[in-house]
Amino acid sequence: MSATSRPEATSRAVGTGRVPPPPPAELRYGGKFSKNPLEEAAFAAMVRRLPAVLSRTARMAWAIDRRAVLLLAGCQLAVGVGAAVQLTATAHAMRSVFGAGPVPDRLHQALPALLVIAVAAMTGRAATALSSYADGRITPLLTTEADSTLVEAVCRIEAAARAEDGCADRQEAAEMGVVRSHFMIQDATRLTAAVIRMVTASGVLTVLHPLLLPLLLLAVVPAGVGAVLHARVTYETHYANVGDRNVRQNLRGWATSAKFTDEIRANTMTGYLNFWYRSISERIDARTLAVAPRMLRIVLCSSAIGGVFLVATWAALAWLVSTGRIEPAIAGTAVVAVQTTLAALSQLVTNGAAMFHTSLYLADMDSFLDYAAERAPKRGESAVAGPLAEIRVEEAVYRYPGKERPAVDGVSLTVRRGEILALVGENGSGKSTLSRLLAGIFLADKGKVRWNGRDVTGLDPDSLWNLSGLVPQSFAQWPLSVRDNVTLGQPREEGDGLVWEAVDAVGLTGAVEELPAGLDTLLARELWGGSELSGGQWQRLACARALYRKAGLLILDEPTSEMDARGEHTILRKIRALAGDCVTVVVTHQLVNTKIADRILVMEHGRIAEQGTYDQLAAGGGLFAELLALSTNR
Ligand SMILES: Nc1ncnc2c1ncn2[C@@H]1O[C@H](COP(=O)(O)OP(=O)(O)OP(=O)(O)O)[C@@H](O)[C@H]1O
């Protein structure tokens, strides 16, 4: 921990008599949740990855823009042919230049070959420019495809699986695959261009003298090995940092979000947050810096070994000329061929290592996509028949991953259309979890939940959710227009009429009319032109969203916790008025609000402790009566 990170937190702590905060817990992606793909991978196995990555890149690019891929392939071919033509013409020109006769005559003789060299060079340049144009056409779409695939995969995962340990870290690791997909085409193009140039130049070199190519290979192979080892170390560091990076990213979002400014300031959390942020960053930096000497050793060793072989190559060439084994004219061409091959080989190893590096991140992305696919809903495909008449829960048990005790533990109940069911109970008693089971968001580990008599595991989840409207405990404040916040991108043919109806039902008409652009007002204070609502107004909007859906199942989890008495009264009356057409479930701690319910279910430790009407329970002397007494005892 550097001394620079602590002073603010420490001085604040000293000033208030508090102890300085400990650094945040160390989190590592790995261990029981995942396996570092490099742990047991041999060097050869890593190099063997390259063709697979290349063909995958080609397939993805082909699916996106065939013409651009063909253009790229044509350009690669032109670059290769250009390099071969240049070298052959160089050999011709050298022979003329080193031949007999006066200098002007020799130059004149070399002129056609020199012109061919110029045209081949120009063709090569033009092909390279066209390649980058084709790359520019493919890459943005490729990145978008990778990004959208990832987002869609995350959105498809069963809600319950999101609570699994390691899920968020795997996702964070996969994000890097999206970032690297930006370089895939460029790396692949450069790699194949280098291969083509190297093959043509080394062919010419072998024809000139068979000894030169092996020597040149020896000069470049150490650099290649060095580059791959370098990529391996970089990836290992990245891998060790995934967990901390994930936490840092979340912390950054929370610490800098305007939504939490008040809480952070008034609770003097700024110092702690900055200290934590720095601590995590420093931990990440420390891991990165710790491998710097290893990186340096790799680069130094590979450069030194490569340098020795390069000197040997030039010495061999000098020896061949001095012993008359090759003519000076051929030696001149050999110098150009060596330079070309060397440049191509260096490009090959650099881009090969880059592709290898990319392949590691893509493997993380693939592995996450597989993980997400395994956790996508595997339920039946049949739709719920007719309007929702009844939901029946039979001995349902649900336990969150990693938790010892079930959150819902053997609950049975039936709730019918036209009925309002209130769920009450102390914090953590399982109310929200039960409502998730009722909505089919979670599937019971044991027992059954049936909609109209059909087990929800056999039903298409979208068909369930098309019939439901939910106001969750913590609802989203979408940075969208008022209208989109109500319709959530599902406008109805009736147009704004239904939107206003929903807005009116929650008593928000006046507030929306006062907004600068009415329903079109962007609700995002941070964005240019945006407006902001109060906490209670946002909650009313969340209720309007659920009411707009005219759902068969309405679940409201603490729907009025931020509302004033008038807002609460309006919404509860509306819920009562709409109750005839749907199954309504209200989760609340405001026990007086349960008066609107036909039946109240009191939860305790995941079980139903008691149930009945308000009057029955209030007079019953049980948990409800106790909680009611506490709520009025001030
Ligand atoms: N995403 C989650 N991952 C792991 N455990 C969870 C998760 N959500 C809830 N739990 C646990 O499940 C139990 C029941 O939680 P639930 O949210 O259903 O309670 P609740 O009655 O709605 O509480 P509250 O009144 O505080 O909203 C609690 O012990 C809680 O810690």
PDB file of C-alpha atoms and ligand atoms in Angstrom, residues 163 400 403 407 426-433 436 473 589, ligand 1:
ATOM      1  CA  ALA A 163     -26.424 -15.242  -7.940  1.00  0.00           C
ATOM      2  CA  TYR A 400     -29.794 -19.382  -3.112  1.00  0.00           C
ATOM      3  CA  LYS A 403     -26.595 -20.416   1.204  1.00  0.00           C
ATOM      4  CA  ALA A 407     -34.998 -18.733   1.537  1.00  0.00           C
ATOM      5  CA  GLU A 426     -39.576  -9.564   8.912  1.00  0.00           C
ATOM      6  CA  ASN A 427     -36.546  -8.768   6.753  1.00  0.00           C
ATOM      7  CA  GLY A 428     -35.090 -11.851   5.113  1.00  0.00           C
ATOM      8  CA  SER A 429     -38.151 -13.978   5.820  1.00  0.00           C
ATOM      9  CA  GLY A 430     -38.454 -14.929   2.131  1.00  0.00           C
ATOM     10  CA  LYS A 431     -41.208 -12.619   0.795  1.00  0.00           C
ATOM     11  CA  SER A 432     -39.367 -11.389  -2.306  1.00  0.00           C
ATOM     12  CA  THR A 433     -38.077 -14.875  -3.042  1.00  0.00           C
ATOM     13  CA  ARG A 436     -40.029 -14.522  -7.647  1.00  0.00           C
ATOM     14  CA  GLN A 473     -38.173  -3.608  -4.452  1.00  0.00           C
ATOM     15  CA  HIS A 589     -43.891  -3.747   5.660  1.00  0.00           C
TER      16      HIS A 589
HETATM   17  N1  LIG B   1     -29.575 -12.778  -4.533  1.00  0.00           N
HETATM   18  C1  LIG B   1     -29.430 -13.431  -3.383  1.00  0.00           C
HETATM   19  N2  LIG B   1     -28.372 -14.239  -3.184  1.00  0.00           N
HETATM   20  C2  LIG B   1     -28.233 -14.922  -2.038  1.00  0.00           C
HETATM   21  N3  LIG B   1     -29.096 -14.858  -1.005  1.00  0.00           N
HETATM   22  C3  LIG B   1     -30.170 -14.066  -1.139  1.00  0.00           C
HETATM   23  C4  LIG B   1     -30.384 -13.318  -2.326  1.00  0.00           C
HETATM   24  N4  LIG B   1     -31.537 -12.619  -2.168  1.00  0.00           N
HETATM   25  C5  LIG B   1     -32.003 -12.933  -0.947  1.00  0.00           C
HETATM   26  N5  LIG B   1     -31.189 -13.796  -0.332  1.00  0.00           N
HETATM   27  C6  LIG B   1     -31.369 -14.388   0.998  1.00  0.00           C
HETATM   28  O1  LIG B   1     -32.608 -15.062   1.011  1.00  0.00           O
HETATM   29  C7  LIG B   1     -33.310 -14.827   2.212  1.00  0.00           C
HETATM   30  C8  LIG B   1     -34.701 -14.280   1.899  1.00  0.00           C
HETATM   31  O2  LIG B   1     -34.535 -13.056   1.213  1.00  0.00           O
HETATM   32  P1  LIG B   1     -35.783 -12.260   0.635  1.00  0.00           P
HETATM   33  O3  LIG B   1     -35.239 -11.123  -0.161  1.00  0.00           O
HETATM   34  O4  LIG B   1     -36.703 -13.177  -0.016  1.00  0.00           O
HETATM   35  O5  LIG B   1     -36.414 -11.725   1.984  1.00  0.00           O
HETATM   36  P2  LIG B   1     -37.551 -10.642   2.207  1.00  0.00           P
HETATM   37  O6  LIG B   1     -38.511 -11.233   3.154  1.00  0.00           O
HETATM   38  O7  LIG B   1     -38.093 -10.157   0.920  1.00  0.00           O
HETATM   39  O8  LIG B   1     -36.722  -9.520   2.936  1.00  0.00           O
HETATM   40  P3  LIG B   1     -36.937  -7.925   2.976  1.00  0.00           P
HETATM   41  O9  LIG B   1     -38.112  -7.664   3.841  1.00  0.00           O
HETATM   42  O10 LIG B   1     -35.710  -7.451   3.620  1.00  0.00           O
HETATM   43  O11 LIG B   1     -37.119  -7.463   1.588  1.00  0.00           O
HETATM   44  C9  LIG B   1     -32.445 -13.879   3.018  1.00  0.00           C
HETATM   45  O12 LIG B   1     -31.767 -14.646   3.973  1.00  0.00           O
HETATM   46  C10 LIG B   1     -31.451 -13.306   2.040  1.00  0.00           C
HETATM   47  O13 LIG B   1     -30.207 -13.135   2.642  1.00  0.00           O
END
